[in-house]
Amino acid sequence: MLICAVAASALMFVDHRFTRMEEVRAQLTTVVAPVQWLVALPSDVLTWGALALSEQRALVEENRRLREQILHLSHRVQHMSSLTAENVRLRELLGAAARLEAPYITAELLSLDADPFTHQMVIDRGRRNGVFVGQPVMDASGLVGQVTAVSAYSSRVLMVADASHALPVQINRNGLRFVLQGSGQYDALRVMHVPDTADIRVGDLLVTSGLAGRFPAGYPVARVTEVVHDPGQPFARVTAEPVARLQRSRHFLLIFPPEPAPVPDDEMWDLELPDELIPGASLTAATEETD
């Protein structure tokens, strides 16, 4: 050990005093590199094996979750098919017209408004794509808001969380209708003028009622999170949370109004108009009386 210490000290002295030792050090590094690689090889192999096993386990677990999700969605699709068929039969019994599928186009987020007191965003669809002011905007979960300004290639959207935004909604469970207003917060909306005796509960889904004519009926908007009954007050304080992912969604749907279905001629009602509404009927009657 003493000899090694003396040799190391001598090499450090020579390396410090003479510049030619840099070439020797470079040559020694080239010679030692394979040794270092061989020494690190077992550790690298163990690390690679652990990573491969962990990725395989993650893939197996993800595959299992996806299979369960597919099974769950298949069950829901089967249930929805039966409900759709039942709805068609009931509409045939009632003689009601079938609901038309609303056309839509996709859009992507361009920017968010930097003002903390407004909740607006800009999307990459505009007048050239048929976008119009007041058009409903959806994401994969529910209603996001409506278009408030349109340019050639982009549009500005006012979100439902904005304090200046309000829309008519109804409870999906019992059909009670209210007005839902933004509160200025992404995770809270206010249900306005709810009577203290109204049948509204935490967890109720609020959907568009279609009464204002701007939003199609039946689209999910929010879910009730709090119902507070103040003693002596005629109205309850009801808070709801938007079902749309207002702060995370980047892709949206712009909903267009469905085109009315043409009515066949054989289904037109034969109406008998009174004589006073038939052109020329009063003149004929007066001529006959004169004769």
PDB file of N, CA, C and O in Angstrom, residues 200-268:
ATOM      1  N   ILE A 200     -84.836  18.623  -5.440  1.00  0.00           N
ATOM      2  CA  ILE A 200     -83.498  18.633  -6.004  1.00  0.00           C
ATOM      3  C   ILE A 200     -82.539  18.067  -4.968  1.00  0.00           C
ATOM      4  O   ILE A 200     -82.625  18.407  -3.778  1.00  0.00           O
ATOM      5  N   ARG A 201     -81.650  17.205  -5.406  1.00  0.00           N
ATOM      6  CA  ARG A 201     -80.774  16.491  -4.479  1.00  0.00           C
ATOM      7  C   ARG A 201     -79.333  16.585  -4.957  1.00  0.00           C
ATOM      8  O   ARG A 201     -79.063  16.849  -6.121  1.00  0.00           O
ATOM      9  N   VAL A 202     -78.427  16.328  -4.019  1.00  0.00           N
ATOM     10  CA  VAL A 202     -77.009  16.239  -4.359  1.00  0.00           C
ATOM     11  C   VAL A 202     -76.793  15.020  -5.265  1.00  0.00           C
ATOM     12  O   VAL A 202     -77.268  13.931  -4.980  1.00  0.00           O
ATOM     13  N   GLY A 203     -76.106  15.237  -6.364  1.00  0.00           N
ATOM     14  CA  GLY A 203     -75.871  14.174  -7.329  1.00  0.00           C
ATOM     15  C   GLY A 203     -76.780  14.228  -8.536  1.00  0.00           C
ATOM     16  O   GLY A 203     -76.552  13.495  -9.503  1.00  0.00           O
ATOM     17  N   ASP A 204     -77.825  15.076  -8.516  1.00  0.00           N
ATOM     18  CA  ASP A 204     -78.712  15.188  -9.673  1.00  0.00           C
ATOM     19  C   ASP A 204     -77.950  15.751 -10.871  1.00  0.00           C
ATOM     20  O   ASP A 204     -77.162  16.689 -10.742  1.00  0.00           O
ATOM     21  N   LEU A 205     -78.226  15.183 -12.032  1.00  0.00           N
ATOM     22  CA  LEU A 205     -77.611  15.650 -13.271  1.00  0.00           C
ATOM     23  C   LEU A 205     -78.477  16.722 -13.900  1.00  0.00           C
ATOM     24  O   LEU A 205     -79.682  16.528 -14.092  1.00  0.00           O
ATOM     25  N   LEU A 206     -77.874  17.857 -14.217  1.00  0.00           N
ATOM     26  CA  LEU A 206     -78.562  18.960 -14.882  1.00  0.00           C
ATOM     27  C   LEU A 206     -78.222  18.920 -16.367  1.00  0.00           C
ATOM     28  O   LEU A 206     -77.035  18.910 -16.739  1.00  0.00           O
ATOM     29  N   VAL A 207     -79.249  18.897 -17.199  1.00  0.00           N
ATOM     30  CA  VAL A 207     -79.070  18.844 -18.653  1.00  0.00           C
ATOM     31  C   VAL A 207     -79.751  20.056 -19.274  1.00  0.00           C
ATOM     32  O   VAL A 207     -80.593  20.710 -18.653  1.00  0.00           O
ATOM     33  N   THR A 208     -79.379  20.356 -20.510  1.00  0.00           N
ATOM     34  CA  THR A 208     -80.007  21.478 -21.213  1.00  0.00           C
ATOM     35  C   THR A 208     -81.476  21.167 -21.464  1.00  0.00           C
ATOM     36  O   THR A 208     -81.838  20.061 -21.852  1.00  0.00           O
ATOM     37  N   SER A 209     -82.317  22.175 -21.237  1.00  0.00           N
ATOM     38  CA  SER A 209     -83.754  21.982 -21.423  1.00  0.00           C
ATOM     39  C   SER A 209     -84.211  22.315 -22.836  1.00  0.00           C
ATOM     40  O   SER A 209     -85.286  21.884 -23.253  1.00  0.00           O
ATOM     41  N   GLY A 210     -83.425  23.101 -23.574  1.00  0.00           N
ATOM     42  CA  GLY A 210     -83.809  23.473 -24.927  1.00  0.00           C
ATOM     43  C   GLY A 210     -84.847  24.566 -25.007  1.00  0.00           C
ATOM     44  O   GLY A 210     -85.338  24.867 -26.107  1.00  0.00           O
ATOM     45  N   LEU A 211     -85.209  25.189 -23.881  1.00  0.00           N
ATOM     46  CA  LEU A 211     -86.281  26.181 -23.898  1.00  0.00           C
ATOM     47  C   LEU A 211     -85.862  27.474 -24.586  1.00  0.00           C
ATOM     48  O   LEU A 211     -86.669  28.093 -25.269  1.00  0.00           O
ATOM     49  N   ALA A 212     -84.625  27.892 -24.398  1.00  0.00           N
ATOM     50  CA  ALA A 212     -84.197  29.158 -24.997  1.00  0.00           C
ATOM     51  C   ALA A 212     -83.983  29.040 -26.497  1.00  0.00           C
ATOM     52  O   ALA A 212     -83.845  30.057 -27.177  1.00  0.00           O
ATOM     53  N   GLY A 213     -83.948  27.840 -27.039  1.00  0.00           N
ATOM     54  CA  GLY A 213     -83.754  27.646 -28.459  1.00  0.00           C
ATOM     55  C   GLY A 213     -82.319  27.725 -28.914  1.00  0.00           C
ATOM     56  O   GLY A 213     -82.035  27.538 -30.101  1.00  0.00           O
ATOM     57  N   ARG A 214     -81.383  27.999 -28.019  1.00  0.00           N
ATOM     58  CA  ARG A 214     -79.973  28.109 -28.400  1.00  0.00           C
ATOM     59  C   ARG A 214     -79.233  26.804 -28.185  1.00  0.00           C
ATOM     60  O   ARG A 214     -78.419  26.403 -29.014  1.00  0.00           O
ATOM     61  N   PHE A 215     -79.502  26.123 -27.067  1.00  0.00           N
ATOM     62  CA  PHE A 215     -78.841  24.862 -26.765  1.00  0.00           C
ATOM     63  C   PHE A 215     -79.814  23.717 -27.011  1.00  0.00           C
ATOM     64  O   PHE A 215     -80.951  23.756 -26.529  1.00  0.00           O
ATOM     65  N   PRO A 216     -79.398  22.682 -27.729  1.00  0.00           N
ATOM     66  CA  PRO A 216     -80.282  21.517 -27.911  1.00  0.00           C
ATOM     67  C   PRO A 216     -80.581  20.855 -26.569  1.00  0.00           C
ATOM     68  O   PRO A 216     -79.773  20.901 -25.630  1.00  0.00           O
ATOM     69  N   ALA A 217     -81.736  20.245 -26.472  1.00  0.00           N
ATOM     70  CA  ALA A 217     -82.149  19.619 -25.217  1.00  0.00           C
ATOM     71  C   ALA A 217     -81.407  18.313 -25.004  1.00  0.00           C
ATOM     72  O   ALA A 217     -81.083  17.589 -25.950  1.00  0.00           O
ATOM     73  N   GLY A 218     -81.152  18.020 -23.716  1.00  0.00           N
ATOM     74  CA  GLY A 218     -80.630  16.719 -23.350  1.00  0.00           C
ATOM     75  C   GLY A 218     -79.138  16.613 -23.171  1.00  0.00           C
ATOM     76  O   GLY A 218     -78.644  15.537 -22.823  1.00  0.00           O
ATOM     77  N   TYR A 219     -78.368  17.681 -23.368  1.00  0.00           N
ATOM     78  CA  TYR A 219     -76.917  17.608 -23.205  1.00  0.00           C
ATOM     79  C   TYR A 219     -76.540  17.858 -21.741  1.00  0.00           C
ATOM     80  O   TYR A 219     -77.020  18.812 -21.129  1.00  0.00           O
ATOM     81  N   PRO A 220     -75.661  17.052 -21.153  1.00  0.00           N
ATOM     82  CA  PRO A 220     -75.291  17.239 -19.739  1.00  0.00           C
ATOM     83  C   PRO A 220     -74.507  18.531 -19.539  1.00  0.00           C
ATOM     84  O   PRO A 220     -73.657  18.883 -20.356  1.00  0.00           O
ATOM     85  N   VAL A 221     -74.798  19.206 -18.435  1.00  0.00           N
ATOM     86  CA  VAL A 221     -74.149  20.481 -18.142  1.00  0.00           C
ATOM     87  C   VAL A 221     -73.407  20.418 -16.810  1.00  0.00           C
ATOM     88  O   VAL A 221     -72.227  20.762 -16.729  1.00  0.00           O
ATOM     89  N   ALA A 222     -74.091  19.994 -15.754  1.00  0.00           N
ATOM     90  CA  ALA A 222     -73.481  20.024 -14.422  1.00  0.00           C
ATOM     91  C   ALA A 222     -74.146  18.977 -13.539  1.00  0.00           C
ATOM     92  O   ALA A 222     -75.197  18.421 -13.879  1.00  0.00           O
ATOM     93  N   ARG A 223     -73.516  18.755 -12.398  1.00  0.00           N
ATOM     94  CA  ARG A 223     -74.060  17.834 -11.404  1.00  0.00           C
ATOM     95  C   ARG A 223     -74.120  18.550 -10.059  1.00  0.00           C
ATOM     96  O   ARG A 223     -73.156  19.212  -9.650  1.00  0.00           O
ATOM     97  N   VAL A 224     -75.253  18.438  -9.373  1.00  0.00           N
ATOM     98  CA  VAL A 224     -75.479  19.143  -8.112  1.00  0.00           C
ATOM     99  C   VAL A 224     -74.525  18.615  -7.043  1.00  0.00           C
ATOM    100  O   VAL A 224     -74.409  17.403  -6.840  1.00  0.00           O
ATOM    101  N   THR A 225     -73.823  19.539  -6.399  1.00  0.00           N
ATOM    102  CA  THR A 225     -72.871  19.171  -5.354  1.00  0.00           C
ATOM    103  C   THR A 225     -73.287  19.622  -3.958  1.00  0.00           C
ATOM    104  O   THR A 225     -72.802  19.082  -2.969  1.00  0.00           O
ATOM    105  N   GLU A 226     -74.191  20.619  -3.873  1.00  0.00           N
ATOM    106  CA  GLU A 226     -74.569  21.120  -2.547  1.00  0.00           C
ATOM    107  C   GLU A 226     -75.962  21.729  -2.618  1.00  0.00           C
ATOM    108  O   GLU A 226     -76.273  22.469  -3.549  1.00  0.00           O
ATOM    109  N   VAL A 227     -76.796  21.397  -1.622  1.00  0.00           N
ATOM    110  CA  VAL A 227     -78.131  21.975  -1.478  1.00  0.00           C
ATOM    111  C   VAL A 227     -78.259  22.446  -0.033  1.00  0.00           C
ATOM    112  O   VAL A 227     -78.210  21.634   0.902  1.00  0.00           O
ATOM    113  N   VAL A 228     -78.396  23.755   0.152  1.00  0.00           N
ATOM    114  CA  VAL A 228     -78.467  24.350   1.490  1.00  0.00           C
ATOM    115  C   VAL A 228     -79.847  24.986   1.658  1.00  0.00           C
ATOM    116  O   VAL A 228     -80.240  25.841   0.855  1.00  0.00           O
ATOM    117  N   HIS A 229     -80.573  24.558   2.696  1.00  0.00           N
ATOM    118  CA  HIS A 229     -81.889  25.116   3.019  1.00  0.00           C
ATOM    119  C   HIS A 229     -81.732  26.072   4.193  1.00  0.00           C
ATOM    120  O   HIS A 229     -81.425  25.654   5.314  1.00  0.00           O
ATOM    121  N   ASP A 230     -81.923  27.364   3.934  1.00  0.00           N
ATOM    122  CA  ASP A 230     -81.854  28.372   4.992  1.00  0.00           C
ATOM    123  C   ASP A 230     -83.223  28.517   5.649  1.00  0.00           C
ATOM    124  O   ASP A 230     -84.224  28.744   4.944  1.00  0.00           O
ATOM    125  N   PRO A 231     -83.306  28.383   6.961  1.00  0.00           N
ATOM    126  CA  PRO A 231     -84.597  28.535   7.640  1.00  0.00           C
ATOM    127  C   PRO A 231     -85.185  29.921   7.408  1.00  0.00           C
ATOM    128  O   PRO A 231     -84.515  30.939   7.552  1.00  0.00           O
ATOM    129  N   GLY A 232     -86.430  29.952   7.003  1.00  0.00           N
ATOM    130  CA  GLY A 232     -87.129  31.210   6.783  1.00  0.00           C
ATOM    131  C   GLY A 232     -86.905  31.826   5.420  1.00  0.00           C
ATOM    132  O   GLY A 232     -87.518  32.856   5.114  1.00  0.00           O
ATOM    133  N   GLN A 233     -86.067  31.231   4.591  1.00  0.00           N
ATOM    134  CA  GLN A 233     -85.805  31.768   3.261  1.00  0.00           C
ATOM    135  C   GLN A 233     -86.618  31.007   2.225  1.00  0.00           C
ATOM    136  O   GLN A 233     -86.765  29.789   2.292  1.00  0.00           O
ATOM    137  N   PRO A 234     -87.204  31.711   1.235  1.00  0.00           N
ATOM    138  CA  PRO A 234     -88.057  31.026   0.246  1.00  0.00           C
ATOM    139  C   PRO A 234     -87.262  30.199  -0.769  1.00  0.00           C
ATOM    140  O   PRO A 234     -87.814  29.302  -1.390  1.00  0.00           O
ATOM    141  N   PHE A 235     -85.972  30.518  -0.926  1.00  0.00           N
ATOM    142  CA  PHE A 235     -85.177  29.826  -1.927  1.00  0.00           C
ATOM    143  C   PHE A 235     -83.993  29.118  -1.270  1.00  0.00           C
ATOM    144  O   PHE A 235     -83.426  29.621  -0.287  1.00  0.00           O
ATOM    145  N   ALA A 236     -83.635  27.992  -1.821  1.00  0.00           N
ATOM    146  CA  ALA A 236     -82.479  27.241  -1.348  1.00  0.00           C
ATOM    147  C   ALA A 236     -81.243  27.658  -2.141  1.00  0.00           C
ATOM    148  O   ALA A 236     -81.341  28.113  -3.281  1.00  0.00           O
ATOM    149  N   ARG A 237     -80.079  27.497  -1.526  1.00  0.00           N
ATOM    150  CA  ARG A 237     -78.808  27.771  -2.209  1.00  0.00           C
ATOM    151  C   ARG A 237     -78.278  26.453  -2.765  1.00  0.00           C
ATOM    152  O   ARG A 237     -77.928  25.552  -2.019  1.00  0.00           O
ATOM    153  N   VAL A 238     -78.222  26.372  -4.090  1.00  0.00           N
ATOM    154  CA  VAL A 238     -77.836  25.137  -4.770  1.00  0.00           C
ATOM    155  C   VAL A 238     -76.588  25.405  -5.601  1.00  0.00           C
ATOM    156  O   VAL A 238     -76.550  26.370  -6.387  1.00  0.00           O
ATOM    157  N   THR A 239     -75.588  24.577  -5.421  1.00  0.00           N
ATOM    158  CA  THR A 239     -74.332  24.676  -6.159  1.00  0.00           C
ATOM    159  C   THR A 239     -74.139  23.413  -6.981  1.00  0.00           C
ATOM    160  O   THR A 239     -74.464  22.312  -6.529  1.00  0.00           O
ATOM    161  N   ALA A 240     -73.618  23.583  -8.192  1.00  0.00           N
ATOM    162  CA  ALA A 240     -73.372  22.450  -9.087  1.00  0.00           C
ATOM    163  C   ALA A 240     -71.968  22.555  -9.661  1.00  0.00           C
ATOM    164  O   ALA A 240     -71.366  23.640  -9.702  1.00  0.00           O
ATOM    165  N   GLU A 241     -71.441  21.422 -10.094  1.00  0.00           N
ATOM    166  CA  GLU A 241     -70.105  21.359 -10.690  1.00  0.00           C
ATOM    167  C   GLU A 241     -70.218  20.988 -12.161  1.00  0.00           C
ATOM    168  O   GLU A 241     -70.928  20.043 -12.504  1.00  0.00           O
ATOM    169  N   PRO A 242     -69.551  21.716 -13.052  1.00  0.00           N
ATOM    170  CA  PRO A 242     -69.642  21.370 -14.482  1.00  0.00           C
ATOM    171  C   PRO A 242     -69.125  19.958 -14.741  1.00  0.00           C
ATOM    172  O   PRO A 242     -68.124  19.532 -14.157  1.00  0.00           O
ATOM    173  N   VAL A 243     -69.799  19.247 -15.617  1.00  0.00           N
ATOM    174  CA  VAL A 243     -69.333  17.913 -15.988  1.00  0.00           C
ATOM    175  C   VAL A 243     -68.253  18.001 -17.068  1.00  0.00           C
ATOM    176  O   VAL A 243     -67.452  17.070 -17.220  1.00  0.00           O
ATOM    177  N   ALA A 244     -68.206  19.093 -17.819  1.00  0.00           N
ATOM    178  CA  ALA A 244     -67.144  19.280 -18.812  1.00  0.00           C
ATOM    179  C   ALA A 244     -65.833  19.601 -18.109  1.00  0.00           C
ATOM    180  O   ALA A 244     -65.813  20.242 -17.050  1.00  0.00           O
ATOM    181  N   ARG A 245     -64.737  19.171 -18.693  1.00  0.00           N
ATOM    182  CA  ARG A 245     -63.416  19.428 -18.130  1.00  0.00           C
ATOM    183  C   ARG A 245     -62.906  20.764 -18.682  1.00  0.00           C
ATOM    184  O   ARG A 245     -62.146  20.810 -19.636  1.00  0.00           O
ATOM    185  N   LEU A 246     -63.361  21.825 -18.049  1.00  0.00           N
ATOM    186  CA  LEU A 246     -63.118  23.169 -18.581  1.00  0.00           C
ATOM    187  C   LEU A 246     -61.641  23.537 -18.583  1.00  0.00           C
ATOM    188  O   LEU A 246     -61.182  24.275 -19.460  1.00  0.00           O
ATOM    189  N   GLN A 247     -60.872  23.056 -17.622  1.00  0.00           N
ATOM    190  CA  GLN A 247     -59.467  23.427 -17.513  1.00  0.00           C
ATOM    191  C   GLN A 247     -58.525  22.427 -18.167  1.00  0.00           C
ATOM    192  O   GLN A 247     -57.316  22.681 -18.228  1.00  0.00           O
ATOM    193  N   ARG A 248     -59.061  21.302 -18.662  1.00  0.00           N
ATOM    194  CA  ARG A 248     -58.171  20.269 -19.203  1.00  0.00           C
ATOM    195  C   ARG A 248     -58.462  19.907 -20.649  1.00  0.00           C
ATOM    196  O   ARG A 248     -57.576  19.395 -21.336  1.00  0.00           O
ATOM    197  N   SER A 249     -59.647  20.140 -21.124  1.00  0.00           N
ATOM    198  CA  SER A 249     -59.988  19.720 -22.481  1.00  0.00           C
ATOM    199  C   SER A 249     -59.278  20.593 -23.516  1.00  0.00           C
ATOM    200  O   SER A 249     -59.154  21.807 -23.346  1.00  0.00           O
ATOM    201  N   ARG A 250     -58.835  19.950 -24.592  1.00  0.00           N
ATOM    202  CA  ARG A 250     -58.200  20.651 -25.703  1.00  0.00           C
ATOM    203  C   ARG A 250     -58.945  20.441 -27.027  1.00  0.00           C
ATOM    204  O   ARG A 250     -58.691  21.142 -27.994  1.00  0.00           O
ATOM    205  N   HIS A 251     -59.829  19.470 -27.074  1.00  0.00           N
ATOM    206  CA  HIS A 251     -60.590  19.183 -28.285  1.00  0.00           C
ATOM    207  C   HIS A 251     -62.082  19.314 -27.976  1.00  0.00           C
ATOM    208  O   HIS A 251     -62.547  18.855 -26.916  1.00  0.00           O
ATOM    209  N   PHE A 252     -62.833  19.900 -28.915  1.00  0.00           N
ATOM    210  CA  PHE A 252     -64.223  20.231 -28.663  1.00  0.00           C
ATOM    211  C   PHE A 252     -65.073  19.894 -29.890  1.00  0.00           C
ATOM    212  O   PHE A 252     -64.554  19.644 -30.988  1.00  0.00           O
ATOM    213  N   LEU A 253     -66.389  19.907 -29.658  1.00  0.00           N
ATOM    214  CA  LEU A 253     -67.376  19.716 -30.720  1.00  0.00           C
ATOM    215  C   LEU A 253     -68.227  20.966 -30.828  1.00  0.00           C
ATOM    216  O   LEU A 253     -68.697  21.492 -29.813  1.00  0.00           O
ATOM    217  N   LEU A 254     -68.421  21.439 -32.039  1.00  0.00           N
ATOM    218  CA  LEU A 254     -69.321  22.555 -32.305  1.00  0.00           C
ATOM    219  C   LEU A 254     -70.600  21.986 -32.895  1.00  0.00           C
ATOM    220  O   LEU A 254     -70.590  21.381 -33.970  1.00  0.00           O
ATOM    221  N   ILE A 255     -71.713  22.162 -32.167  1.00  0.00           N
ATOM    222  CA  ILE A 255     -72.987  21.544 -32.529  1.00  0.00           C
ATOM    223  C   ILE A 255     -73.775  22.477 -33.441  1.00  0.00           C
ATOM    224  O   ILE A 255     -73.936  23.668 -33.156  1.00  0.00           O
ATOM    225  N   PHE A 256     -74.268  21.914 -34.539  1.00  0.00           N
ATOM    226  CA  PHE A 256     -75.137  22.648 -35.460  1.00  0.00           C
ATOM    227  C   PHE A 256     -76.586  22.207 -35.235  1.00  0.00           C
ATOM    228  O   PHE A 256     -76.836  21.059 -34.850  1.00  0.00           O
ATOM    229  N   PRO A 257     -77.553  23.065 -35.485  1.00  0.00           N
ATOM    230  CA  PRO A 257     -78.967  22.659 -35.349  1.00  0.00           C
ATOM    231  C   PRO A 257     -79.315  21.611 -36.391  1.00  0.00           C
ATOM    232  O   PRO A 257     -78.913  21.726 -37.558  1.00  0.00           O
ATOM    233  N   PRO A 258     -80.055  20.571 -36.017  1.00  0.00           N
ATOM    234  CA  PRO A 258     -80.428  19.530 -36.988  1.00  0.00           C
ATOM    235  C   PRO A 258     -81.404  20.069 -38.011  1.00  0.00           C
ATOM    236  O   PRO A 258     -82.243  20.919 -37.723  1.00  0.00           O
ATOM    237  N   GLU A 259     -81.284  19.555 -39.221  1.00  0.00           N
ATOM    238  CA  GLU A 259     -82.212  19.947 -40.276  1.00  0.00           C
ATOM    239  C   GLU A 259     -83.549  19.251 -40.074  1.00  0.00           C
ATOM    240  O   GLU A 259     -83.592  18.066 -39.748  1.00  0.00           O
ATOM    241  N   PRO A 260     -84.658  19.972 -40.241  1.00  0.00           N
ATOM    242  CA  PRO A 260     -85.966  19.339 -40.049  1.00  0.00           C
ATOM    243  C   PRO A 260     -86.207  18.255 -41.081  1.00  0.00           C
ATOM    244  O   PRO A 260     -85.845  18.385 -42.254  1.00  0.00           O
ATOM    245  N   ALA A 261     -86.791  17.162 -40.613  1.00  0.00           N
ATOM    246  CA  ALA A 261     -87.085  16.048 -41.512  1.00  0.00           C
ATOM    247  C   ALA A 261     -88.259  16.397 -42.407  1.00  0.00           C
ATOM    248  O   ALA A 261     -89.250  16.994 -41.954  1.00  0.00           O
ATOM    249  N   PRO A 262     -88.194  16.063 -43.692  1.00  0.00           N
ATOM    250  CA  PRO A 262     -89.327  16.347 -44.590  1.00  0.00           C
ATOM    251  C   PRO A 262     -90.538  15.498 -44.244  1.00  0.00           C
ATOM    252  O   PRO A 262     -90.422  14.333 -43.884  1.00  0.00           O
ATOM    253  N   VAL A 263     -91.708  16.104 -44.322  1.00  0.00           N
ATOM    254  CA  VAL A 263     -92.953  15.398 -44.006  1.00  0.00           C
ATOM    255  C   VAL A 263     -93.558  14.855 -45.295  1.00  0.00           C
ATOM    256  O   VAL A 263     -93.785  15.623 -46.238  1.00  0.00           O
ATOM    257  N   PRO A 264     -93.771  13.542 -45.385  1.00  0.00           N
ATOM    258  CA  PRO A 264     -94.375  12.987 -46.604  1.00  0.00           C
ATOM    259  C   PRO A 264     -95.765  13.552 -46.847  1.00  0.00           C
ATOM    260  O   PRO A 264     -96.484  13.946 -45.928  1.00  0.00           O
ATOM    261  N   ASP A 265     -96.140  13.596 -48.151  1.00  0.00           N
ATOM    262  CA  ASP A 265     -97.445  14.155 -48.502  1.00  0.00           C
ATOM    263  C   ASP A 265     -98.592  13.335 -47.943  1.00  0.00           C
ATOM    264  O   ASP A 265     -99.642  13.877 -47.597  1.00  0.00           O
ATOM    265  N   ASP A 266     -98.411  12.002 -47.828  1.00  0.00           N
ATOM    266  CA  ASP A 266     -99.509  11.170 -47.343  1.00  0.00           C
ATOM    267  C   ASP A 266     -99.723  11.298 -45.850  1.00  0.00           C
ATOM    268  O   ASP A 266    -100.692  10.781 -45.310  1.00  0.00           O
ATOM    269  N   GLU A 267     -98.779  12.004 -45.143  1.00  0.00           N
ATOM    270  CA  GLU A 267     -98.941  12.194 -43.706  1.00  0.00           C
ATOM    271  C   GLU A 267     -99.458  13.584 -43.374  1.00  0.00           C
ATOM    272  O   GLU A 267     -99.604  13.931 -42.210  1.00  0.00           O
ATOM    273  N   MET A 268     -99.673  14.399 -44.379  1.00  0.00           N
ATOM    274  CA  MET A 268    -100.207  15.736 -44.131  1.00  0.00           C
ATOM    275  C   MET A 268    -101.657  15.630 -43.701  1.00  0.00           C
ATOM    276  O   MET A 268    -102.434  14.826 -44.225  1.00  0.00           O
TER     277      MET A 268
END
